[in-house]
Short mmCIF file of C-alpha atoms in Angstrom, two decimals:
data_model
loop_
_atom_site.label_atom_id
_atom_site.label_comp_id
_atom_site.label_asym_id
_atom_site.label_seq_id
_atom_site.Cartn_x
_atom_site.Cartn_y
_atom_site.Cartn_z
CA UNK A 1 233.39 -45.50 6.77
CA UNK A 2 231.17 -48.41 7.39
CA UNK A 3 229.24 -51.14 5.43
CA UNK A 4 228.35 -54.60 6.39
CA UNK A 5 230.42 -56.73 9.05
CA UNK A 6 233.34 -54.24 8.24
CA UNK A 7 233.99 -50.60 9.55
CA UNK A 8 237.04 -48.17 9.83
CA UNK A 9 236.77 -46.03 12.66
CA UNK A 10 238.51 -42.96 12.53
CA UNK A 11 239.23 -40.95 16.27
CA UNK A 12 241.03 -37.96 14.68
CA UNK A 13 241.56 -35.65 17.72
CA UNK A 14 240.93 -37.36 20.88
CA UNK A 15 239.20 -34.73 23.91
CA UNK A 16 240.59 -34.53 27.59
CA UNK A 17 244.08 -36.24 27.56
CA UNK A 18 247.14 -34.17 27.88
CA UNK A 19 248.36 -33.78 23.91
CA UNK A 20 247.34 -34.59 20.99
CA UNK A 21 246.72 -38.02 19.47
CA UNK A 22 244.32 -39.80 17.36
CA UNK A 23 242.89 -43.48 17.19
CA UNK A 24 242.33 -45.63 14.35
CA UNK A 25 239.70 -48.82 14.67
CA UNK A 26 239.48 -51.56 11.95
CA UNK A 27 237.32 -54.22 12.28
CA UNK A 28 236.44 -56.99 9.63
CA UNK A 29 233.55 -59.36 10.03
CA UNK A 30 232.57 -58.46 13.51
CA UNK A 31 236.10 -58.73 14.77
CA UNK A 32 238.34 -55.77 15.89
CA UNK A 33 241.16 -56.91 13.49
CA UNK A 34 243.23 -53.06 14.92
CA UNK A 35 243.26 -51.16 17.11
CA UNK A 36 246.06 -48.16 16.85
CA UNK A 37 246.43 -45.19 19.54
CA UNK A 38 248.28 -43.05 16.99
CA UNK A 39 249.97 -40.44 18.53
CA UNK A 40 251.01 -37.95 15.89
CA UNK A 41 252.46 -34.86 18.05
CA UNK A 42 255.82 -33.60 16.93
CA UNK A 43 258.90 -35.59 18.57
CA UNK A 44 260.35 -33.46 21.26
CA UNK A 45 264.10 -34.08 20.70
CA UNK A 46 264.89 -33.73 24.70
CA UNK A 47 267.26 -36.49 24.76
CA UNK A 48 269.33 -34.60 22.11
CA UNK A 49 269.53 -31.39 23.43
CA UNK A 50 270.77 -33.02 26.52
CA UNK A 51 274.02 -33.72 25.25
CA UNK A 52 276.57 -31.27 25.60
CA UNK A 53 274.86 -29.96 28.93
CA UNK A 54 276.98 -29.56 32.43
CA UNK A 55 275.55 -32.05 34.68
CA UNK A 56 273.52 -29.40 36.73
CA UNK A 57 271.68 -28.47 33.71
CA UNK A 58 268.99 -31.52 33.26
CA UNK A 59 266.47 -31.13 36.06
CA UNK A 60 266.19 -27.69 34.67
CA UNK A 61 265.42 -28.64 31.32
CA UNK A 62 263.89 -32.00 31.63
CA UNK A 63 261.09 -30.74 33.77
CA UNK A 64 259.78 -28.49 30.85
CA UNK A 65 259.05 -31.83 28.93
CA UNK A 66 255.71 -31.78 30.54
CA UNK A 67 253.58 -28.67 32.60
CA UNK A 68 251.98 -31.52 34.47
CA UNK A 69 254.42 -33.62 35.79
CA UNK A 70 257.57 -31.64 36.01
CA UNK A 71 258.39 -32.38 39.39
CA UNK A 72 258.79 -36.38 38.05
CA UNK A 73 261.18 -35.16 35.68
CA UNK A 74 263.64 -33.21 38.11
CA UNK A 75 263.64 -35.74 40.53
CA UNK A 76 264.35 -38.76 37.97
CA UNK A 77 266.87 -36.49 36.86
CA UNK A 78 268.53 -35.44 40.02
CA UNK A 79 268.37 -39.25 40.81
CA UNK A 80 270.57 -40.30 37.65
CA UNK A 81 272.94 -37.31 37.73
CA UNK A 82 273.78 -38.26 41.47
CA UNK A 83 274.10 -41.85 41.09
CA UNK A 84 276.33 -41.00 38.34
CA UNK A 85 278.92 -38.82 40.81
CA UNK A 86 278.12 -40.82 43.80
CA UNK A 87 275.89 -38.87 46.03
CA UNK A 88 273.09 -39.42 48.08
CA UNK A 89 270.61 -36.92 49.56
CA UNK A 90 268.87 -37.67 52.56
CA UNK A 91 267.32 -36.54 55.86
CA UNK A 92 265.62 -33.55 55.40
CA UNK A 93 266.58 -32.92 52.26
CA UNK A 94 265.12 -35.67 50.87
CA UNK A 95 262.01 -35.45 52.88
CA UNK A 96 261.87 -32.17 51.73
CA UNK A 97 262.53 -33.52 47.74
CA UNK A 98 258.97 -36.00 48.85
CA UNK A 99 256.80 -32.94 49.94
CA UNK A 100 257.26 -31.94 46.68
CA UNK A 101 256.40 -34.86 44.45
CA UNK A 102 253.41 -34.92 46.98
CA UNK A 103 252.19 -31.78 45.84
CA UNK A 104 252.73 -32.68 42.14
CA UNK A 105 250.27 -35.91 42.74
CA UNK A 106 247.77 -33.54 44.56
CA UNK A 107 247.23 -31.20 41.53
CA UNK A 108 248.06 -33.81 38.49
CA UNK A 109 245.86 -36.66 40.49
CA UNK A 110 243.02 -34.48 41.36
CA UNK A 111 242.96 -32.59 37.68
CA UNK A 112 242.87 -35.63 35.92
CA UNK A 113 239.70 -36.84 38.29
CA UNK A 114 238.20 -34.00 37.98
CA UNK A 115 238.66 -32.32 34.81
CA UNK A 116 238.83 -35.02 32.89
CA UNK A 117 237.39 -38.47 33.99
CA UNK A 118 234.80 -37.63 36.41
CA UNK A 119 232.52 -36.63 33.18
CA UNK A 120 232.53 -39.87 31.52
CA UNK A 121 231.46 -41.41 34.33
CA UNK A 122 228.30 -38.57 34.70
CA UNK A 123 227.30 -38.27 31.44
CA UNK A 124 229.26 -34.97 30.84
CA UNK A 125 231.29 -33.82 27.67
CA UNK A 126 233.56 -31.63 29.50
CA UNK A 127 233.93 -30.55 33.38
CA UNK A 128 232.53 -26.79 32.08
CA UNK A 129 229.04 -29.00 31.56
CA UNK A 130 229.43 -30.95 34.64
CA UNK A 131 229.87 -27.45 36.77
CA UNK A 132 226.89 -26.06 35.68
CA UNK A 133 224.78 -29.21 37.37
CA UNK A 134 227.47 -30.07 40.18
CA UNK A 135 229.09 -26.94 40.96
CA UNK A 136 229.98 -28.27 44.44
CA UNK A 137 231.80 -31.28 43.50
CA UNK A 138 234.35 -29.23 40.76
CA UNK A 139 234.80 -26.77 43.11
CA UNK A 140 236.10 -29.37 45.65
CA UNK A 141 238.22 -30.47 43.10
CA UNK A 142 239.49 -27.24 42.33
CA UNK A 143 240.13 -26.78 46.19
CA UNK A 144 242.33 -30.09 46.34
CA UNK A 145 244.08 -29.01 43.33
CA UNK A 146 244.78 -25.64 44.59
CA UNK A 147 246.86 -27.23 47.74
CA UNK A 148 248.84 -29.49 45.96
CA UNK A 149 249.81 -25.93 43.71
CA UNK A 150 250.47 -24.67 47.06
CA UNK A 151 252.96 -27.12 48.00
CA UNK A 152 254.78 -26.55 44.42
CA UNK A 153 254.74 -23.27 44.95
CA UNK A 154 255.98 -23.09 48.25
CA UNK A 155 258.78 -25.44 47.78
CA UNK A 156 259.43 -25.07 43.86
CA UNK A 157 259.39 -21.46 43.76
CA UNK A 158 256.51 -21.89 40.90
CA UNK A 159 253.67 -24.39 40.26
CA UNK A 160 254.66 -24.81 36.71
CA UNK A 161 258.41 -25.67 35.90
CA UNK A 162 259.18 -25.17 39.60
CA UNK A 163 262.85 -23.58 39.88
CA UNK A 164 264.50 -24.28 42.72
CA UNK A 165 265.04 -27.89 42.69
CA UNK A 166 268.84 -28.60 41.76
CA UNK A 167 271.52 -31.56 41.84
CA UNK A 168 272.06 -32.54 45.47
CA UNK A 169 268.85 -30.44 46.95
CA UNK A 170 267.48 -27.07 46.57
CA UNK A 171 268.58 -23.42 45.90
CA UNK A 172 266.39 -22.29 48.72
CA UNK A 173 264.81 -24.36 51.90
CA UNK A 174 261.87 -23.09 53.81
CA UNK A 175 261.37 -22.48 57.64
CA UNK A 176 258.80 -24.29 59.62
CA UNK A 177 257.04 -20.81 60.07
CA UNK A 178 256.71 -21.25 56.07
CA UNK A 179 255.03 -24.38 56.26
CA UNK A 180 252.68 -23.79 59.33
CA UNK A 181 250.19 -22.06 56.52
CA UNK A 182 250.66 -25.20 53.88
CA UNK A 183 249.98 -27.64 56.79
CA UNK A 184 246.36 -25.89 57.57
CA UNK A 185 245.65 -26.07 53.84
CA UNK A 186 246.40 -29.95 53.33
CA UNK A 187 244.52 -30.23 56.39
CA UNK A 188 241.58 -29.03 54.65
CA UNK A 189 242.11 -30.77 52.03
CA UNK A 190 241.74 -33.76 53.69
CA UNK A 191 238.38 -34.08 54.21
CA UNK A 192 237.69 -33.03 50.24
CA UNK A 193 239.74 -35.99 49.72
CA UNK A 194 237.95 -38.52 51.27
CA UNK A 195 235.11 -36.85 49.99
CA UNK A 196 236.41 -37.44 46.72
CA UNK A 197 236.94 -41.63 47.55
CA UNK A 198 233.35 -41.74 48.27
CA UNK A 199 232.33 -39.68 45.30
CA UNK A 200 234.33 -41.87 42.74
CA UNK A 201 233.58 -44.98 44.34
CA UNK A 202 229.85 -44.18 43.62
CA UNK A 203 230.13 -44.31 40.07
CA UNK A 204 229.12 -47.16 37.18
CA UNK A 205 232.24 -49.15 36.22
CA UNK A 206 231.72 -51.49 32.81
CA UNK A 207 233.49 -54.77 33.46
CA UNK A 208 236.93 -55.09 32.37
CA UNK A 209 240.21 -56.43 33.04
CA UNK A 210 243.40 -55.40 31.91
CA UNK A 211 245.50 -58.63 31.48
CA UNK A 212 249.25 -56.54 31.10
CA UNK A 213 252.12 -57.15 33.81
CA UNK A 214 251.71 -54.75 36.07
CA UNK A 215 255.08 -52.53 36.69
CA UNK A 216 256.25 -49.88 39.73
CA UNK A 217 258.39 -48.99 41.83
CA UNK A 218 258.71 -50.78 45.21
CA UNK A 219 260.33 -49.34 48.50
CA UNK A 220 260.30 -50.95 51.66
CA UNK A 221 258.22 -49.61 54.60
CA UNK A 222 256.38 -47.29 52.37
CA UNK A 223 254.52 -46.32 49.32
CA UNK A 224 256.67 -45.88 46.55
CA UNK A 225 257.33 -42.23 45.21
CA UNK A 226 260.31 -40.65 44.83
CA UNK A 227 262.41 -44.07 44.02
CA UNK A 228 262.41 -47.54 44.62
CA UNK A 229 263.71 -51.26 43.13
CA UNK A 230 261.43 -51.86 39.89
CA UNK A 231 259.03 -54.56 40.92
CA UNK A 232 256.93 -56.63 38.26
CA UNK A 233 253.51 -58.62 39.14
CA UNK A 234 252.97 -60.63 36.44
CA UNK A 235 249.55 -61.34 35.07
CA UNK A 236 248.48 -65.19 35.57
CA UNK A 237 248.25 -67.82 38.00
CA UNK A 238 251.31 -68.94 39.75
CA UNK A 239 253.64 -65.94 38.82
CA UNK A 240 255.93 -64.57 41.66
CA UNK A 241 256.74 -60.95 41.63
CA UNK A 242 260.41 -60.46 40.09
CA UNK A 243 262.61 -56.92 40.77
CA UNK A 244 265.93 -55.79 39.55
CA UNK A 245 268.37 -52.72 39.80
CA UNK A 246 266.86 -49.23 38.51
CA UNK A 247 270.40 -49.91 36.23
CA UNK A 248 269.04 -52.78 34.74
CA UNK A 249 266.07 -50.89 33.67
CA UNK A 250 266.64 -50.62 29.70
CA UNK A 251 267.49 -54.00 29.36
CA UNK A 252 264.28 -55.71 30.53
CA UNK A 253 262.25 -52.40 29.01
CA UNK A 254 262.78 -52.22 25.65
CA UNK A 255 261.37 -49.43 23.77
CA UNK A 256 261.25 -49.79 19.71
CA UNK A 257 259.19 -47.60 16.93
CA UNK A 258 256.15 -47.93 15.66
CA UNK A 259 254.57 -47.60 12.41
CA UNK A 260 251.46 -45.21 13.30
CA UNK A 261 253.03 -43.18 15.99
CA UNK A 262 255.62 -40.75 16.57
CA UNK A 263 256.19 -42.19 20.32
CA UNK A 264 258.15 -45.31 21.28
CA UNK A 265 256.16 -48.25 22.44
CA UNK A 266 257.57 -50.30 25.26
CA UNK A 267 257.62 -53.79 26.52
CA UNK A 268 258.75 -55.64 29.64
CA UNK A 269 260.83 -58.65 28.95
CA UNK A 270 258.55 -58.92 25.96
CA UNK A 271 255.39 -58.82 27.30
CA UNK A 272 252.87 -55.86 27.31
CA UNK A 273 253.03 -54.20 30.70
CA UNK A 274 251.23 -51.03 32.56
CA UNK A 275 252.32 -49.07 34.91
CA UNK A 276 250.71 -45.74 37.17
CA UNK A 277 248.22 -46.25 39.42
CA UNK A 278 247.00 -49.72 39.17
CA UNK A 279 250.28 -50.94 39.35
CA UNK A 280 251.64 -49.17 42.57
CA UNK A 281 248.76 -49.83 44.01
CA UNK A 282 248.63 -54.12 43.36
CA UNK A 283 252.90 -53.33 44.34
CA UNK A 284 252.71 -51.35 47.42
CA UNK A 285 248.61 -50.94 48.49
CA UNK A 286 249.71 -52.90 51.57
CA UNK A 287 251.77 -50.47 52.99
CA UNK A 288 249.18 -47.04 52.89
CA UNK A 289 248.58 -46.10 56.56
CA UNK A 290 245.62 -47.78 57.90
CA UNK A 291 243.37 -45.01 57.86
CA UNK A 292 243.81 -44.56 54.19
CA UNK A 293 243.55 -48.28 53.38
CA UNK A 294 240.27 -48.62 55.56
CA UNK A 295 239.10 -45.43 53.32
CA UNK A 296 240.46 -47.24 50.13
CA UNK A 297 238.39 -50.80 51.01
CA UNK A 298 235.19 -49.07 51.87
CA UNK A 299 235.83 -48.01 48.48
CA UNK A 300 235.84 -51.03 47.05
CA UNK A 301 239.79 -51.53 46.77
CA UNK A 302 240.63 -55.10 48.53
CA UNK A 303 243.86 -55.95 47.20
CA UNK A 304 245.25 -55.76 43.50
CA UNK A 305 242.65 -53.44 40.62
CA UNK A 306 242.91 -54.77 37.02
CA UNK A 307 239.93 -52.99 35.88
CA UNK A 308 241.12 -49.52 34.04
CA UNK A 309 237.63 -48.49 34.58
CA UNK A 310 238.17 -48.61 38.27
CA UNK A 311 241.70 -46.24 38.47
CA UNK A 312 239.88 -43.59 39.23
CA UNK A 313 238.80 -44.89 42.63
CA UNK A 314 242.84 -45.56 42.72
CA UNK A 315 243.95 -42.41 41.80
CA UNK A 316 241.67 -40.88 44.37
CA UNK A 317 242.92 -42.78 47.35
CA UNK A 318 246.79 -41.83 45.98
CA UNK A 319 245.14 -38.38 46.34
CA UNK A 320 243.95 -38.68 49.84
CA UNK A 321 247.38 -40.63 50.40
CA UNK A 322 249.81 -38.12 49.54
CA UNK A 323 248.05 -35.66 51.60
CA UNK A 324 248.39 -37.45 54.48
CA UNK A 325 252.37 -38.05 53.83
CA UNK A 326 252.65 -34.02 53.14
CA UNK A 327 250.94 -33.39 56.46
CA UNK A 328 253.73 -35.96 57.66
CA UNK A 329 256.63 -34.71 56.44
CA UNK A 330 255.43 -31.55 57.59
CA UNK A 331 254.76 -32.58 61.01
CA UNK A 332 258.65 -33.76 61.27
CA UNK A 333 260.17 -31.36 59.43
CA UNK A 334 263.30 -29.49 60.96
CA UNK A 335 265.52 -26.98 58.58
CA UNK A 336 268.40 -29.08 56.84
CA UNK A 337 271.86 -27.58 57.80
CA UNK A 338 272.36 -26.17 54.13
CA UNK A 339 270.17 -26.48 51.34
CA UNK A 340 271.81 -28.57 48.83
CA UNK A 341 274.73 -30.98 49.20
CA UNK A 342 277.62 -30.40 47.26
CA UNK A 343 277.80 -33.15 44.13
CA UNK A 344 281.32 -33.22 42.10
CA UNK A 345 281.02 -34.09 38.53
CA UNK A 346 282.76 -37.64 37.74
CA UNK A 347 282.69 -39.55 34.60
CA UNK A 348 280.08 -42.70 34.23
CA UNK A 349 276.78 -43.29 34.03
CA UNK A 350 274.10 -43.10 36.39
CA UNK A 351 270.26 -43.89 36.48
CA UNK A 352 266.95 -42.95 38.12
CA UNK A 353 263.63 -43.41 38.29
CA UNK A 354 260.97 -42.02 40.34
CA UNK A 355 257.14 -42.35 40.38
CA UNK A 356 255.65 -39.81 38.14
CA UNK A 357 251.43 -39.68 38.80
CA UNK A 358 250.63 -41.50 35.13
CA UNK A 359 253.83 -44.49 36.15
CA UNK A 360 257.37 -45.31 36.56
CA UNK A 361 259.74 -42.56 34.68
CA UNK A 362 263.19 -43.23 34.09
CA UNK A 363 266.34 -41.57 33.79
CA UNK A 364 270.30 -42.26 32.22
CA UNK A 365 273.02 -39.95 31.37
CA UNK A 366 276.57 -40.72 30.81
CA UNK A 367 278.52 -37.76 32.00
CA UNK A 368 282.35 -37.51 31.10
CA UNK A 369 284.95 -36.14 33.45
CA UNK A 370 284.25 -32.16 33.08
CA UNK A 371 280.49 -33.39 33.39
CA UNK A 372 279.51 -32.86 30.20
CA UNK A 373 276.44 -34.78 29.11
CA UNK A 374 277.54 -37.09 26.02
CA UNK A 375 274.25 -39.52 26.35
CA UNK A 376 270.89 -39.02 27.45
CA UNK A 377 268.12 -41.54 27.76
CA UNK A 378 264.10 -40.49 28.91
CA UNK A 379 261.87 -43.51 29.19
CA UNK A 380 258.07 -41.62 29.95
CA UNK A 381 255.33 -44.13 31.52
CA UNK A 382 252.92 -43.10 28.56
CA UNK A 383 255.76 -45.23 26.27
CA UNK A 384 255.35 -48.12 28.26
CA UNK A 385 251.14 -47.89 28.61
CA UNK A 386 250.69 -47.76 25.03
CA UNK A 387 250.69 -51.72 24.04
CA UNK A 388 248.55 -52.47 26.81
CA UNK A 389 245.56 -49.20 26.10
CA UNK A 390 245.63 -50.29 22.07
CA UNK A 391 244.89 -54.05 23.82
CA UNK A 392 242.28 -52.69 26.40
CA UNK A 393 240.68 -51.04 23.17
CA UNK A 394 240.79 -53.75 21.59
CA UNK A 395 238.91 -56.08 24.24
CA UNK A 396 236.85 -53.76 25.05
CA UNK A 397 235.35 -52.92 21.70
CA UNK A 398 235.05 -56.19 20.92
CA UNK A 399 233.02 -57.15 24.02
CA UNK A 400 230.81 -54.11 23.28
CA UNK A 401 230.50 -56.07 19.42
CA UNK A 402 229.59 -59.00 20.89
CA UNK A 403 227.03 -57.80 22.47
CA UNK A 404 225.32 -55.86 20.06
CA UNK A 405 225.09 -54.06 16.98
CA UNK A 406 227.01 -50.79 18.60
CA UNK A 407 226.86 -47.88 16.16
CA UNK A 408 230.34 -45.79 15.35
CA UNK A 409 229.20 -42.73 17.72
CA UNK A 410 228.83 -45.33 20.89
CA UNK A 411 232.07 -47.02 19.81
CA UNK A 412 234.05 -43.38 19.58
CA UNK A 413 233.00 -42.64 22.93
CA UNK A 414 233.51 -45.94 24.58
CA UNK A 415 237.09 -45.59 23.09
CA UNK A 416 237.99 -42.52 24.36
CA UNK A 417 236.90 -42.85 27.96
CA UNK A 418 238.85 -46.34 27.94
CA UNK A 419 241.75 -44.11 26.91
CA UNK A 420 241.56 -41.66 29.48
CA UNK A 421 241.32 -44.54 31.94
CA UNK A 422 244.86 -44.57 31.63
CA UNK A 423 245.66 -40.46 31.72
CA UNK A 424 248.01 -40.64 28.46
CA UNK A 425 250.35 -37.81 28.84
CA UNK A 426 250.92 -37.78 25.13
CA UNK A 427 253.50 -34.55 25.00
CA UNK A 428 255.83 -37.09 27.31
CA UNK A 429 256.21 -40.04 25.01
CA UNK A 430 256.90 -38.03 21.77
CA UNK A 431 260.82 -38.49 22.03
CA UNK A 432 261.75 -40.27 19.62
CA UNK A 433 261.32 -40.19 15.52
CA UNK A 434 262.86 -42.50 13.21
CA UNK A 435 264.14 -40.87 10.25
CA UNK A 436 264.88 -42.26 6.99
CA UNK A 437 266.53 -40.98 4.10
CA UNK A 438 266.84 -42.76 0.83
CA UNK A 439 267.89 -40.89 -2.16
CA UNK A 440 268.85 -41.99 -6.16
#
């Protein structure tokens, strides 16, 4: 509905982001008085079917929260259950545990470039239009994505809902022979992925800035994955970086409902924060090997990214960086003695939180002494993104006013791509529903 200085704008179905949401645009006298990313998708009730579970049971069921991402899931998971009975898994094991979340930001990194932002950026409505004119540069998508499925396959036993991750390791590990094959792939892969910097890097970015904290993990030596100390750059002059204990995690994120959406929203000691990309990138850019950070600044990338419109360029360097790390881990791999370490339940609670490709996921469970799950707590990184996407709608729409008279199809399509910017996993973040029951 419009009429003069006023207009409603009505997204009911947004295109090319992983579930279903809608978005709802006011604005009154030339200014964007709303701007709501209502996501409307059933709640998913994970959390509560948790309880009552043995403690082996959640990477198993946590990673079918999302067909995308379900690596993040086990591996947050596997994190809390074991800092909950006091167990750590390392050497090869671990490195083994990092192959795979390689993999899973190889396929979920490259489809989201690909499939989905790549034809905003060209002009495309979908990626089945953009094949038909550039049937070379989806098909070296589809490549890159088909190695990272290789790795998830390999290790995972599947590349959806792998199944043999479990508490303390794996059910299975492979031989070197196994990976000999995987290694030639990545290798190959390589070059598509530098191809793919240079591609992205090519494109038109509108100018924008997103003015949230920026939140990930942090680890030292190395490029945050599969765990780390939660590490905050705040946005403004003057503001030191701050981290505390993945235990801490709930009380400085704080998740509470919203009116127009079946998903929590999040803040960071009460400010709007983002994490994914942009964020580990601006945490932990520093530390990328030098050939991929001599890839990343011909690229553009010089230090910290605050425009959305730019994460692509990110995300595509992440690509090229995890290939690189699975061709490591490769390289040094040696069979572990066994294939998962033994992990006795004990009564407490323990947390996690691993790197998932769209931000920082976290874990908590309180197990009792049988191991018995009595609490469960999932905090997705689409939770925590949604304050600062409604405020990067609202800046950017508002620019886009100022400038001109923009008419409701230009301002639909401007607000989806600035969505996707962020790669919303929108199944993820519907956990929670608040229920209320009032009866004479």
């Amino acid at each position: 509905m419009t009429h003069r200085g006023s207009r409603v704008l009505h997204v009911g179905s947004l295109t090319r982001v992983e579930g279903e949401g809608a978005l709802l645009l006011r604005i009154d006298n030339g200014t964007v008085a709303a701007a709501q990313l209502k996501i409307y998708e059933p709640p998913r009730f994970f959390e509560a079917f948790l309880r009552g579970r043995r403690h082996t049971e959640p990477p198993d069921i946590t990673s079918r929260v999302c067909g995308i991402c379900p690596v993040a899931y086990q591996m947050s998971a596997c994190r809390a259950i074991e800092d909950v009975c006091g167990v750590t898994v390392d050497g090869q094991l671990a490195a083994l545990r990092r192959l795979l979340y390689c993999g899973e930001w190889i396929e979920s990194q490259t489809l989201h470039i690909y499939l989905l932002h790549a034809p905003d950026f060209l002009g495309y409505d979908s990626a089945i239009h953009l094949s038909r004119d550039r049937r070379a540069d989806v098909e070296r998508g589809l490549r890159i994505k088909q190695a990272g499925n290789a790795v998830l396959e390999l290790l995972g036993g599947r590349s959806i809902h792998p199944v043999n991750v479990r508490v303390g390791g794996f059910h299975r590990t492979p031989t070197r022979a196994e990976l000999r094959p995987l290694a030639e792939r990545l290798r190959r892969a390589r070059d598509d992925a530098e191809e793919t910097v240079r591609w992205v890097a090519g494109f038109d970015f509108p100018d924008a800035v997103c003015d949230a904290d920026l939140f990930a993990l942090a680890e030292p030596g190395t490029y945050a994955i599969d765990g780390g100390t939660p590490t905050v750059l705040p946005y403004g002059d003057g503001q030191e970086p701050r981290s505390f204990p993945v235990r801490d995690f709930t009380a400085h994120v704080v998740e509470e409902q919203v009116p127009h959406s079946t998903a929590l929203q999040a803040r960071l000691d009460g400010r709007r924060h983002l994490t994914g990309s942009l964020a580990r990138y601006a945490v932990s850019g520093h530390l990328l090997p030098p050939a991929v950070r001599e890839v990343a600044r011909a690229a553009g990338l010089d230090g910290a990214c605050r425009n959305p419109f730019r994460s692509i360029v990110v995300r595509a360097v992440e690509v090229l960086y995890a290939i690189e790390e699975a061709l490591r881990l490769i390289d040094a791999y040696e069979p572990p003695p066994r294939p998962a370490v033994g992990v006795t339940p004990r009564a407490g609670a323990g947390h996690g939180a691993t790197e998932a490709p769209r931000g920082t996921l976290y874990h908590r469970y309180v197990l009792d002494a049988d191991g018995i799950v009595t609490d469960a707590r999932l905090v997705p990184p689409t939770s925590q993104n949604q304050g600062a996407i409604e405020e990067d709608l609202r800046r950017i729409v508002q620019a886009e006013l100022t400038r001109g008279d923009a008419t409701d199809a230009g301002l639909t399509r401007l607000c989806e791509r600035a969505i996707r910017n962020h790669d919303p996993c929108i199944s993820c973040s519907a956990h929670f529903l608040d229920l209320t029951v009032e009866r004479a």
